[in-house]
Amino acid sequence: MTQANTRATRGRGSPTEEHYVEAIGALEELATPVGTAAIAQSLGLSMPSVSEMLARLSNNGLVSYAPYSGASLTDKGKRLFASLVRRHRLWEVFLNRCLGFGWEEVYPPACELEHATSDAVIEKMAEFLGHPGTCPHGAPIPSADGKWPEKRSRGLSEMQDGHTARIVRVLREDDADCLQFLADRGIVPGASIRVLDIAEFDGTVTLGVEGATRAIGRDVASRLRVGPDQAPA
Amino acid sequence: MTQANTRATRGRGSPTEEHYVEAIGALEELATPVGTAAIAQSLGLSMPSVSEMLARLSNNGLVSYAPYSGASLTDKGKRLFASLVRRHRLWEVFLNRCLGFGWEEVYPPACELEHATSDAVIEKMAEFLGHPGTCPHGAPIPSADGKWPEKRSRGLSEMQDGHTARIVRVLREDDADCLQFLADRGIVPGASIRVLDIAEFDGTVTLGVEGATRAIGRDVASRLRVGPDQAPA
DNA sequence: TGAGACTATTAGGCAAGCCTAACATTCTTG
DNA sequence: CAAGAATGTTAGGCTTGCCTAATAGTCTCA
């Protein structure tokens, strides 16, 4: 026992605040500033809850926010965001590589664990895992000082028919069903693919994956990021 | 994101309730039923807070409790307690063995992690660690179905001068200073010791540990549990 | 037995986080 | 530009978990 107040010990915000920062950080990659509605939907909360918390995060200096103008992470918020993503993805690597969870299963437990993990623990963990650069879904892991690796991937839609590439990342790592669907078809980071056809009508993509022919819908295809066919030097 | 309500997902009580159950379970080993004051002191909370929570835990069926009569865990409470101890001590093993934390450092991070760990994760972890029987302090790890290994250790005070034994466990694994003190002197689980003297006056114990002579006070000595000198078959 | 010392509980309050209902602002579009 | 749609905030209320101050049992010992 002897724990009294966990909040004081962690030196970061509450787990709840961390959830908001994660949501805002993720949404900022799509559009900035981030609206209240988007955050509410992403967290499954009501808009008033979000409004209230934005005011608080703004007081804490994590978010820059003015009523009716949306929110965006401050530098401090961005640092926290990077640290949360780092913790989350390192846990995913551990769960996948050491404990044998499938890539479609690692997201929820990593969500729980990340808020219970101190810097000391996560840095030892990073060392234990050999400082991996990406999570099992190919998403980059920020460094301990909050730097993001440069991203050199592109979308499937930028590829020409007949060209080959290597899957480097699959987006929406929280969508277990989609990840299962892709894994069943061998479409995972590291796999070599050849684009056989991209239907003009509805965007359905036909791929060659390890000798087999696979068709995937436009929405799923848009979640795939590819890089050059050979492994980088 | 997409987490909404963590409480619902876990199927156990809130982390706070788990703290109480842990405290009560630990105190029950000393005396039962457990008084409000003891719980309050152990958790660093006020007695009214404890009173209130005892009423709630009683409603949840985790604790049997009547005003002014102290609390004791129900069977359901005991099961939860065993599961919490299991989670806590498996994390301690992992932190110590895989991440390289000293045995005096593992208690606090394990406290945080245990409440963020599902059954699925902890059972994979147990397998990954090879189903260890004790934590780094020698404390037993209950099985997944809540069974405690039989304990066959005894206290130092039951030993005669000149007899040898093996340290099997050190109590009060939350007392980092004491653990550091003992580790510095080679007094850790597995170490062979010989009792050279137990002072009648103040209970100071003089030990031979790996060729060196070490003196420890009565209070520290009372935290040591020993077993037969040879490792059990 | 009855005074004082403990031990517990009740009363009343506060912050964090969440909600619904009501109101306000901004955007879109005829 | 005005009306309705969409978005956002305010008001007010709830639970969890904690607190202090006041009250109430319980135990000990002269």
Short mmCIF file of C-alpha atoms (C1' of nucleotides) in Angstrom, two decimals:
data_model
loop_
_atom_site.label_atom_id
_atom_site.label_comp_id
_atom_site.label_asym_id
_atom_site.label_seq_id
_atom_site.Cartn_x
_atom_site.Cartn_y
_atom_site.Cartn_z
CA MET A 1 0.00 0.00 0.00
CA THR A 2 1.28 3.43 0.91
CA GLN A 3 0.22 5.10 -2.29
CA ALA A 4 -2.20 7.83 -1.23
CA ASN A 5 -2.24 10.12 -4.21
CA THR A 6 -1.20 8.65 -7.52
CA ARG A 7 -1.75 11.90 -9.37
CA ALA A 8 0.98 13.67 -7.43
CA THR A 9 3.43 10.85 -8.10
CA ARG A 10 3.07 10.78 -11.86
CA GLY A 11 3.85 14.41 -12.48
CA ARG A 12 1.66 14.25 -15.57
CA GLY A 13 -2.02 15.05 -15.79
CA SER A 14 -4.77 12.64 -14.84
CA PRO A 15 -5.40 9.65 -17.10
CA THR A 16 -8.51 11.48 -18.28
CA GLU A 17 -6.52 14.49 -19.39
CA GLU A 18 -4.16 12.14 -21.16
CA HIS A 19 -7.06 10.61 -23.06
CA TYR A 20 -8.07 14.02 -24.32
CA VAL A 21 -4.53 14.92 -25.33
CA GLU A 22 -4.25 11.68 -27.26
CA ALA A 23 -7.52 12.27 -29.04
CA ILE A 24 -6.62 15.83 -29.93
CA GLY A 25 -3.16 14.84 -31.09
CA ALA A 26 -4.57 12.14 -33.34
CA LEU A 27 -7.23 14.44 -34.79
CA GLU A 28 -4.71 17.19 -35.45
CA GLU A 29 -3.15 14.98 -38.08
CA LEU A 30 -6.36 15.30 -40.08
CA ALA A 31 -7.26 18.94 -39.50
CA THR A 32 -6.31 21.70 -37.13
CA PRO A 33 -7.61 23.24 -35.00
CA VAL A 34 -9.72 20.35 -33.74
CA GLY A 35 -13.42 20.91 -33.11
CA THR A 36 -15.28 20.01 -29.97
CA ALA A 37 -17.59 17.66 -31.85
CA ALA A 38 -14.72 15.67 -33.31
CA ILE A 39 -13.14 15.17 -29.90
CA ALA A 40 -16.46 14.23 -28.36
CA GLN A 41 -17.12 11.67 -31.05
CA SER A 42 -13.64 10.24 -30.88
CA LEU A 43 -13.84 9.77 -27.11
CA GLY A 44 -17.49 8.79 -27.03
CA LEU A 45 -18.34 11.69 -24.72
CA SER A 46 -20.82 14.55 -24.84
CA MET A 47 -19.77 17.92 -26.20
CA PRO A 48 -20.27 19.73 -22.89
CA SER A 49 -17.81 17.36 -21.24
CA VAL A 50 -15.31 18.19 -23.92
CA SER A 51 -15.91 21.93 -23.65
CA GLU A 52 -15.30 21.75 -19.95
CA MET A 53 -12.15 19.72 -20.28
CA LEU A 54 -10.77 21.96 -23.03
CA ALA A 55 -11.01 24.87 -20.63
CA ARG A 56 -9.07 22.85 -18.10
CA LEU A 57 -6.43 21.66 -20.53
CA SER A 58 -6.06 25.24 -21.62
CA ASN A 59 -5.43 26.26 -18.01
CA ASN A 60 -2.85 23.50 -17.73
CA GLY A 61 -1.09 24.84 -20.80
CA LEU A 62 -1.55 21.62 -22.75
CA VAL A 63 -3.99 22.99 -25.28
CA SER A 64 -4.52 26.35 -26.85
CA TYR A 65 -8.21 27.00 -26.92
CA ALA A 66 -10.71 29.79 -27.25
CA PRO A 67 -14.49 29.25 -27.25
CA TYR A 68 -15.96 28.51 -30.69
CA SER A 69 -12.49 28.34 -32.24
CA GLY A 70 -11.41 24.77 -31.70
CA ALA A 71 -8.38 23.40 -29.89
CA SER A 72 -4.80 22.64 -30.78
CA LEU A 73 -1.98 21.21 -28.73
CA THR A 74 0.63 23.58 -27.37
CA ASP A 75 4.29 22.59 -27.42
CA LYS A 76 3.85 21.17 -23.97
CA GLY A 77 0.78 19.28 -25.18
CA LYS A 78 2.69 17.98 -28.18
CA ARG A 79 5.44 16.69 -25.92
CA LEU A 80 2.91 14.89 -23.75
CA PHE A 81 1.23 13.51 -26.85
CA ALA A 82 4.50 12.12 -28.19
CA SER A 83 5.25 10.57 -24.83
CA LEU A 84 1.82 8.94 -24.70
CA VAL A 85 2.15 7.57 -28.21
CA ARG A 86 5.61 6.28 -27.34
CA ARG A 87 4.31 4.50 -24.27
CA HIS A 88 1.32 3.12 -26.13
CA ARG A 89 3.26 1.74 -29.06
CA LEU A 90 6.08 0.29 -27.01
CA TRP A 91 3.47 -1.60 -25.02
CA GLU A 92 1.98 -2.83 -28.29
CA VAL A 93 5.36 -4.14 -29.36
CA PHE A 94 5.78 -5.91 -26.05
CA LEU A 95 2.31 -7.43 -26.08
CA ASN A 96 2.74 -8.62 -29.63
CA ARG A 97 6.33 -9.77 -29.60
CA CYS A 98 6.78 -11.09 -26.05
CA LEU A 99 3.31 -12.08 -24.90
CA GLY A 100 2.08 -13.35 -28.23
CA PHE A 101 -0.98 -11.19 -28.73
CA GLY A 102 -2.13 -10.68 -32.30
CA TRP A 103 -1.73 -7.22 -33.81
CA GLU A 104 -5.50 -6.80 -33.77
CA GLU A 105 -5.58 -7.42 -30.01
CA VAL A 106 -2.85 -5.15 -28.71
CA TYR A 107 -4.57 -1.79 -28.90
CA PRO A 108 -6.95 -2.00 -25.92
CA PRO A 109 -4.51 -3.39 -23.35
CA ALA A 110 -1.87 -0.89 -24.47
CA CYS A 111 -4.41 1.88 -23.86
CA GLU A 112 -4.80 0.76 -20.28
CA LEU A 113 -1.13 0.22 -19.60
CA GLU A 114 0.18 3.46 -21.05
CA HIS A 115 -1.41 5.58 -18.34
CA ALA A 116 0.10 3.41 -15.63
CA THR A 117 3.64 3.59 -16.97
CA SER A 118 6.30 5.96 -15.68
CA ASP A 119 9.14 7.29 -17.81
CA ALA A 120 11.59 5.10 -15.93
CA VAL A 121 9.63 1.95 -16.76
CA ILE A 122 9.01 2.79 -20.38
CA GLU A 123 12.65 3.62 -21.06
CA LYS A 124 13.76 0.32 -19.57
CA MET A 125 11.09 -1.31 -21.69
CA ALA A 126 12.38 0.42 -24.82
CA GLU A 127 15.83 -0.90 -24.06
CA PHE A 128 14.50 -4.38 -23.37
CA LEU A 129 12.75 -4.38 -26.74
CA GLY A 130 15.83 -3.07 -28.55
CA HIS A 131 14.40 0.39 -29.25
CA PRO A 132 11.92 -0.58 -31.94
CA GLY A 133 11.09 2.11 -34.49
CA THR A 134 7.50 1.14 -35.11
CA CYS A 135 4.58 -0.62 -33.46
CA PRO A 136 3.15 -3.87 -34.86
CA HIS A 137 0.96 -1.85 -37.23
CA GLY A 138 3.97 -0.02 -38.59
CA ALA A 139 3.19 3.26 -36.85
CA PRO A 140 6.30 5.19 -35.82
CA ILE A 141 7.39 5.36 -32.19
CA PRO A 142 8.56 8.83 -31.15
CA SER A 143 11.92 9.00 -29.40
CA ALA A 144 12.20 9.61 -25.67
CA ASP A 145 12.79 13.31 -26.31
CA GLY A 146 9.58 13.58 -28.33
CA LYS A 147 11.00 13.52 -31.87
CA TRP A 148 9.02 11.77 -34.58
CA PRO A 149 10.85 9.75 -37.22
CA GLU A 150 10.53 11.21 -40.67
CA LYS A 151 7.77 9.52 -42.61
CA ARG A 152 8.49 8.47 -46.15
CA SER A 153 5.44 6.37 -46.88
CA ARG A 154 2.74 7.03 -49.43
CA GLY A 155 -0.83 5.87 -50.04
CA LEU A 156 -1.88 3.06 -52.33
CA SER A 157 -3.72 5.50 -54.54
CA GLU A 158 -0.42 7.07 -55.56
CA MET A 159 0.71 3.78 -57.07
CA GLN A 160 0.44 2.81 -60.73
CA ASP A 161 -1.03 -0.47 -61.90
CA GLY A 162 1.61 -3.19 -61.97
CA HIS A 163 3.97 -1.46 -59.60
CA THR A 164 5.24 -3.23 -56.53
CA ALA A 165 5.79 -1.89 -53.04
CA ARG A 166 6.11 -2.96 -49.44
CA ILE A 167 3.44 -2.34 -46.82
CA VAL A 168 5.02 -0.16 -44.15
CA ARG A 169 2.03 0.79 -42.09
CA VAL A 170 -1.66 0.14 -41.56
CA LEU A 171 -3.72 3.00 -40.18
CA ARG A 172 -6.58 2.77 -37.65
CA GLU A 173 -4.83 0.32 -35.38
CA ASP A 174 -7.86 0.36 -33.08
CA ASP A 175 -10.07 -1.34 -35.65
CA ALA A 176 -9.60 -4.98 -34.72
CA ASP A 177 -11.99 -6.32 -37.38
CA CYS A 178 -10.18 -4.54 -40.17
CA LEU A 179 -6.78 -5.66 -38.90
CA GLN A 180 -8.00 -9.24 -38.72
CA PHE A 181 -9.34 -8.97 -42.25
CA LEU A 182 -5.99 -7.70 -43.50
CA ALA A 183 -3.91 -10.20 -41.56
CA ASP A 184 -5.99 -13.05 -43.00
CA ARG A 185 -4.94 -11.82 -46.43
CA GLY A 186 -1.26 -11.42 -45.61
CA ILE A 187 -1.50 -7.67 -45.80
CA VAL A 188 0.75 -6.70 -42.90
CA PRO A 189 3.74 -4.40 -42.53
CA GLY A 190 6.68 -5.90 -44.36
CA ALA A 191 4.58 -7.71 -46.97
CA SER A 192 5.41 -7.15 -50.63
CA ILE A 193 2.47 -6.21 -52.79
CA ARG A 194 1.81 -5.52 -56.43
CA VAL A 195 -1.06 -3.28 -57.49
CA LEU A 196 -3.00 -5.18 -60.15
CA ASP A 197 -5.91 -2.83 -60.54
CA ILE A 198 -7.56 0.20 -59.02
CA ALA A 199 -11.19 0.34 -60.14
CA GLU A 200 -12.07 3.79 -61.34
CA PHE A 201 -15.73 3.34 -60.41
CA ASP A 202 -15.57 2.64 -56.67
CA GLY A 203 -11.89 2.58 -55.84
CA THR A 204 -11.71 -1.15 -55.18
CA VAL A 205 -8.08 -2.24 -55.27
CA THR A 206 -6.84 -5.57 -56.49
CA LEU A 207 -3.48 -6.61 -55.14
CA GLY A 208 -1.05 -9.43 -55.61
CA VAL A 209 0.19 -10.52 -52.17
CA GLU A 210 2.62 -13.41 -51.88
CA GLY A 211 1.35 -15.04 -55.04
CA ALA A 212 -2.33 -14.66 -54.19
CA THR A 213 -4.76 -12.12 -55.62
CA ARG A 214 -6.66 -10.03 -53.11
CA ALA A 215 -9.35 -7.41 -53.51
CA ILE A 216 -9.97 -4.74 -50.89
CA GLY A 217 -12.43 -1.86 -50.76
CA ARG A 218 -11.49 1.75 -51.14
CA ASP A 219 -11.87 2.58 -47.45
CA VAL A 220 -9.60 -0.21 -46.34
CA ALA A 221 -7.14 0.56 -49.13
CA SER A 222 -6.90 4.13 -47.93
CA ARG A 223 -5.57 2.86 -44.62
CA LEU A 224 -2.53 1.24 -46.17
CA ARG A 225 0.77 3.07 -46.43
CA VAL A 226 3.52 1.71 -48.61
CA GLY A 227 7.22 2.29 -49.14
CA PRO A 228 9.84 1.10 -51.62
CA ASP A 229 9.84 -2.64 -52.28
CA GLN A 230 13.30 -3.32 -50.88
CA ALA A 231 13.94 -2.89 -47.19
CA PRO A 232 15.65 0.46 -46.59
CA ALA A 233 19.42 0.37 -46.10
CA MET B 1 -9.28 6.22 -28.63
CA THR B 2 -12.72 4.70 -28.42
CA GLN B 3 -12.52 3.74 -24.80
CA ALA B 4 -15.41 5.59 -23.15
CA ASN B 5 -15.88 3.73 -19.91
CA THR B 6 -12.93 1.76 -18.65
CA ARG B 7 -14.74 0.60 -15.52
CA ALA B 8 -17.31 -1.31 -17.49
CA THR B 9 -14.63 -3.02 -19.55
CA ARG B 10 -12.58 -4.35 -16.66
CA GLY B 11 -15.39 -6.20 -14.95
CA ARG B 12 -13.67 -5.65 -11.62
CA GLY B 13 -14.21 -2.78 -9.25
CA SER B 14 -12.59 0.61 -9.64
CA PRO B 15 -8.86 0.90 -8.98
CA THR B 16 -9.80 2.61 -5.73
CA GLU B 17 -11.85 -0.35 -4.58
CA GLU B 18 -8.96 -2.59 -5.50
CA HIS B 19 -6.64 -0.54 -3.30
CA TYR B 20 -8.93 -1.08 -0.37
CA VAL B 21 -9.23 -4.78 -1.00
CA GLU B 22 -5.47 -5.08 -1.14
CA ALA B 23 -5.04 -3.18 2.10
CA ILE B 24 -7.67 -5.24 3.88
CA GLY B 25 -6.27 -8.49 2.56
CA ALA B 26 -2.78 -7.59 3.74
CA LEU B 27 -4.01 -6.50 7.17
CA GLU B 28 -6.08 -9.64 7.61
CA GLU B 29 -2.86 -11.62 7.79
CA LEU B 30 -2.08 -9.81 11.02
CA ALA B 31 -5.49 -9.68 12.66
CA THR B 32 -9.09 -10.13 11.68
CA PRO B 33 -11.49 -8.42 11.43
CA VAL B 34 -9.60 -5.35 10.27
CA GLY B 35 -10.35 -2.02 11.94
CA THR B 36 -11.16 1.19 10.13
CA ALA B 37 -8.16 2.92 11.66
CA ALA B 38 -5.72 0.30 10.40
CA ILE B 39 -7.03 0.56 6.85
CA ALA B 40 -6.97 4.34 6.97
CA GLN B 41 -3.38 4.36 8.15
CA SER B 42 -2.28 1.77 5.65
CA LEU B 43 -3.78 3.72 2.75
CA GLY B 44 -2.92 7.16 4.08
CA LEU B 45 -6.60 8.19 4.09
CA SER B 46 -8.97 9.56 6.69
CA MET B 47 -11.21 7.23 8.66
CA PRO B 48 -14.44 8.67 7.27
CA SER B 49 -13.26 7.87 3.76
CA VAL B 50 -12.65 4.31 4.85
CA SER B 51 -16.00 4.03 6.61
CA GLU B 52 -17.72 5.19 3.49
CA MET B 53 -15.84 2.81 1.23
CA LEU B 54 -16.40 -0.13 3.55
CA ALA B 55 -20.11 0.42 3.20
CA ARG B 56 -19.68 0.36 -0.56
CA LEU B 57 -17.46 -2.69 -0.62
CA SER B 58 -20.00 -4.38 1.60
CA ASN B 59 -22.72 -3.59 -0.95
CA ASN B 60 -20.50 -5.01 -3.69
CA GLY B 61 -20.14 -8.19 -1.71
CA LEU B 62 -16.37 -7.87 -1.45
CA VAL B 63 -16.23 -7.21 2.25
CA SER B 64 -18.32 -8.29 5.17
CA TYR B 65 -18.78 -5.30 7.37
CA ALA B 66 -21.02 -3.99 10.12
CA PRO B 67 -20.53 -0.58 11.76
CA TYR B 68 -18.17 -0.64 14.73
CA SER B 69 -17.24 -4.26 14.08
CA GLY B 70 -14.41 -4.06 11.56
CA ALA B 71 -14.20 -5.57 8.10
CA SER B 72 -13.13 -8.85 6.60
CA LEU B 73 -12.98 -10.04 3.02
CA THR B 74 -15.75 -12.27 1.74
CA ASP B 75 -14.90 -15.21 -0.49
CA LYS B 76 -15.41 -12.96 -3.47
CA GLY B 77 -13.14 -10.39 -1.85
CA LYS B 78 -10.52 -13.02 -1.18
CA ARG B 79 -10.58 -14.08 -4.79
CA LEU B 80 -10.11 -10.51 -5.92
CA PHE B 81 -7.32 -10.09 -3.40
CA ALA B 82 -5.48 -13.15 -4.67
CA SER B 83 -5.87 -11.93 -8.23
CA LEU B 84 -4.48 -8.51 -7.31
CA VAL B 85 -1.53 -10.00 -5.48
CA ARG B 86 -0.89 -12.28 -8.43
CA ARG B 87 -0.89 -9.37 -10.84
CA HIS B 88 1.26 -7.24 -8.57
CA ARG B 89 3.92 -9.89 -7.98
CA LEU B 90 4.10 -11.04 -11.57
CA TRP B 91 4.77 -7.45 -12.56
CA GLU B 92 7.48 -7.30 -9.90
CA VAL B 93 9.14 -10.36 -11.40
CA PHE B 94 8.98 -8.82 -14.86
CA LEU B 95 10.33 -5.46 -13.74
CA ASN B 96 13.15 -7.10 -11.84
CA ARG B 97 14.11 -9.89 -14.20
CA CYS B 98 13.43 -8.40 -17.63
CA LEU B 99 13.74 -4.65 -17.17
CA GLY B 100 16.55 -4.73 -14.63
CA PHE B 101 14.94 -2.84 -11.77
CA GLY B 102 16.34 -3.54 -8.30
CA TRP B 103 14.11 -5.41 -5.89
CA GLU B 104 13.77 -2.26 -3.82
CA GLU B 105 12.40 -0.38 -6.83
CA VAL B 106 9.75 -2.73 -8.17
CA TYR B 107 6.97 -2.17 -5.68
CA PRO B 108 5.67 1.26 -6.80
CA PRO B 109 5.55 0.62 -10.54
CA ALA B 110 3.93 -2.77 -9.95
CA CYS B 111 1.26 -0.99 -7.89
CA GLU B 112 0.40 1.19 -10.85
CA LEU B 113 0.50 -1.53 -13.45
CA GLU B 114 -1.58 -4.10 -11.61
CA HIS B 115 -4.76 -2.07 -11.88
CA ALA B 116 -4.29 -1.64 -15.61
CA THR B 117 -3.80 -5.33 -16.33
CA SER B 118 -6.52 -7.64 -17.58
CA ASP B 119 -6.62 -11.35 -16.84
CA ALA B 120 -5.70 -12.10 -20.43
CA VAL B 121 -2.55 -9.99 -20.22
CA ILE B 122 -1.42 -11.27 -16.85
CA GLU B 123 -1.84 -14.91 -17.82
CA LYS B 124 0.24 -14.38 -20.95
CA MET B 125 2.75 -12.62 -18.75
CA ALA B 126 2.83 -15.54 -16.31
CA GLU B 127 3.54 -17.85 -19.19
CA PHE B 128 6.21 -15.52 -20.58
CA LEU B 129 7.93 -15.51 -17.19
CA GLY B 130 7.69 -19.28 -16.82
CA HIS B 131 5.07 -19.23 -14.06
CA PRO B 132 7.30 -18.04 -11.23
CA GLY B 133 6.27 -19.12 -7.74
CA THR B 134 7.47 -16.06 -5.89
CA CYS B 135 8.17 -12.37 -6.40
CA PRO B 136 11.70 -10.94 -6.09
CA HIS B 137 11.17 -10.59 -2.33
CA GLY B 138 10.27 -14.24 -2.02
CA ALA B 139 6.57 -13.62 -1.49
CA PRO B 140 4.35 -16.32 -2.97
CA ILE B 141 2.34 -15.72 -6.14
CA PRO B 142 -1.20 -17.13 -5.98
CA SER B 143 -2.26 -19.29 -8.89
CA ALA B 144 -4.67 -18.05 -11.54
CA ASP B 145 -7.55 -19.74 -9.72
CA GLY B 146 -6.72 -17.96 -6.47
CA LYS B 147 -4.89 -20.71 -4.60
CA TRP B 148 -1.98 -19.76 -2.36
CA PRO B 149 1.08 -22.00 -2.22
CA GLU B 150 1.56 -23.59 1.17
CA LYS B 151 4.05 -21.64 3.22
CA ARG B 152 6.73 -23.56 5.04
CA SER B 153 8.97 -20.74 6.19
CA ARG B 154 9.72 -19.70 9.74
CA GLY B 155 11.09 -16.62 11.46
CA LEU B 156 14.68 -16.01 12.43
CA SER B 157 13.72 -15.98 16.09
CA GLU B 158 12.85 -19.67 15.86
CA MET B 159 16.44 -20.49 14.99
CA GLN B 160 19.13 -21.63 17.39
CA ASP B 161 22.58 -20.08 17.54
CA GLY B 162 24.92 -21.71 15.08
CA HIS B 163 22.21 -23.12 12.87
CA THR B 164 22.14 -22.41 9.16
CA ALA B 165 19.22 -21.69 6.91
CA ARG B 166 18.29 -20.14 3.62
CA ILE B 167 16.46 -16.84 3.28
CA VAL B 168 13.22 -17.56 1.48
CA ARG B 169 11.37 -14.32 1.90
CA VAL B 170 11.71 -10.73 3.08
CA LEU B 171 8.54 -9.06 4.36
CA ARG B 172 7.50 -5.44 3.82
CA GLU B 173 8.43 -5.32 0.17
CA ASP B 174 7.26 -1.71 0.02
CA ASP B 175 10.07 -0.51 2.30
CA ALA B 176 12.73 0.40 -0.24
CA ASP B 177 15.26 1.62 2.35
CA CYS B 178 15.12 -1.61 4.28
CA LEU B 179 15.40 -3.70 1.13
CA GLN B 180 18.39 -1.68 0.01
CA PHE B 181 19.99 -2.15 3.43
CA LEU B 182 19.49 -5.91 3.23
CA ALA B 183 20.63 -6.22 -0.37
CA ASP B 184 23.83 -4.34 0.50
CA ARG B 185 24.51 -7.07 3.05
CA GLY B 186 23.75 -9.97 0.77
CA ILE B 187 20.57 -10.79 2.68
CA VAL B 188 18.26 -11.70 -0.17
CA PRO B 189 16.04 -14.69 -0.94
CA GLY B 190 18.24 -17.67 -1.72
CA ALA B 191 21.15 -16.54 0.45
CA SER B 192 22.51 -19.01 2.98
CA ILE B 193 22.84 -17.65 6.49
CA ARG B 194 24.12 -18.85 9.84
CA VAL B 195 22.75 -17.39 13.05
CA LEU B 196 25.75 -16.43 15.15
CA ASP B 197 23.94 -14.65 17.96
CA ILE B 198 20.56 -13.32 18.98
CA ALA B 199 21.05 -10.73 21.74
CA GLU B 200 18.68 -11.35 24.58
CA PHE B 201 18.66 -7.67 25.55
CA ASP B 202 17.35 -5.99 22.38
CA GLY B 203 16.98 -8.79 19.91
CA THR B 204 19.84 -7.72 17.66
CA VAL B 205 20.77 -10.63 15.41
CA THR B 206 24.28 -11.40 14.22
CA LEU B 207 24.45 -13.44 11.06
CA GLY B 208 27.11 -15.05 8.90
CA VAL B 209 26.28 -14.32 5.29
CA GLU B 210 28.59 -15.60 2.57
CA GLY B 211 31.63 -15.46 4.82
CA ALA B 212 30.89 -12.00 6.22
CA THR B 213 29.45 -11.17 9.63
CA ARG B 214 26.37 -8.94 9.63
CA ALA B 215 24.35 -7.47 12.46
CA ILE B 216 20.72 -6.44 12.03
CA GLY B 217 18.21 -4.99 14.45
CA ARG B 218 15.27 -6.87 15.85
CA ASP B 219 12.70 -5.14 13.68
CA VAL B 220 14.52 -5.91 10.46
CA ALA B 221 15.24 -9.44 11.63
CA SER B 222 11.55 -10.02 12.20
CA ARG B 223 10.94 -9.39 8.53
CA LEU B 224 13.09 -12.28 7.42
CA ARG B 225 11.61 -15.70 6.75
CA VAL B 226 13.90 -18.70 6.37
CA GLY B 227 13.62 -22.27 5.18
CA PRO B 228 15.90 -25.32 5.16
CA ASP B 229 19.45 -24.68 4.02
CA GLN B 230 19.27 -26.86 0.93
CA ALA B 231 17.01 -25.90 -1.90
CA PRO B 232 13.85 -27.98 -1.78
CA ALA B 233 13.71 -30.97 -4.11
"C1'" DT C 1 -19.10 2.99 37.65
"C1'" DG C 2 -17.62 6.76 35.19
"C1'" DA C 3 -13.85 9.72 32.96
"C1'" DG C 4 -10.78 9.81 29.42
"C1'" DA C 5 -8.84 7.68 25.40
"C1'" DC C 6 -9.59 5.38 21.39
"C1'" DT C 7 -12.13 4.08 17.58
"C1'" DA C 8 -15.96 4.88 14.24
"C1'" DT C 9 -19.61 7.14 12.06
"C1'" DT C 10 -22.45 11.02 10.46
"C1'" DA C 11 -22.81 15.62 8.46
"C1'" DG C 12 -21.51 18.66 5.21
"C1'" DG C 13 -18.31 20.15 1.54
"C1'" DC C 14 -15.21 19.97 -2.46
"C1'" DA C 15 -12.94 18.63 -7.09
"C1'" DA C 16 -12.99 15.65 -11.10
"C1'" DG C 17 -15.70 13.98 -14.78
"C1'" DC C 18 -19.59 12.86 -16.71
"C1'" DC C 19 -24.63 13.83 -18.25
"C1'" DT C 20 -29.11 16.30 -20.33
"C1'" DA C 21 -31.58 20.39 -21.49
"C1'" DA C 22 -31.44 24.96 -22.80
"C1'" DC C 23 -29.24 28.68 -25.06
"C1'" DA C 24 -25.73 30.91 -28.25
"C1'" DT C 25 -22.88 31.27 -32.18
"C1'" DT C 26 -21.35 30.22 -36.75
"C1'" DC C 27 -21.91 28.32 -41.23
"C1'" DT C 28 -24.45 27.35 -45.36
"C1'" DT C 29 -27.36 28.18 -48.76
"C1'" DG C 30 -31.64 29.72 -51.21
"C1'" DC D 1 -29.24 38.53 -46.07
"C1'" DA D 2 -32.03 35.52 -43.42
"C1'" DA D 3 -33.39 30.93 -41.86
"C1'" DG D 4 -32.24 26.53 -40.63
"C1'" DA D 5 -28.47 23.32 -39.74
"C1'" DA D 6 -24.53 22.47 -37.41
"C1'" DT D 7 -21.60 23.38 -33.90
"C1'" DG D 8 -20.46 24.99 -29.21
"C1'" DT D 9 -21.27 26.67 -24.51
"C1'" DT D 10 -23.81 27.42 -20.11
"C1'" DA D 11 -26.73 25.78 -16.44
"C1'" DG D 12 -27.69 22.48 -13.37
"C1'" DG D 13 -27.27 17.84 -11.62
"C1'" DC D 14 -25.19 13.26 -10.69
"C1'" DT D 15 -21.45 9.80 -8.79
"C1'" DT D 16 -16.97 8.79 -7.01
"C1'" DG D 17 -13.73 9.64 -3.64
"C1'" DC D 18 -11.67 12.45 -0.74
"C1'" DC D 19 -11.65 15.93 3.34
"C1'" DT D 20 -12.65 18.29 8.24
"C1'" DA D 21 -15.59 18.92 12.17
"C1'" DA D 22 -18.83 17.08 15.10
"C1'" DT D 23 -20.97 13.18 17.23
"C1'" DA D 24 -21.30 8.54 18.94
"C1'" DG D 25 -19.91 4.14 20.51
"C1'" DT D 26 -16.36 1.15 23.10
"C1'" DC D 27 -12.78 0.05 26.21
"C1'" DT D 28 -9.78 0.63 30.16
"C1'" DC D 29 -8.73 1.51 34.62
"C1'" DA D 30 -8.85 3.95 38.95
#
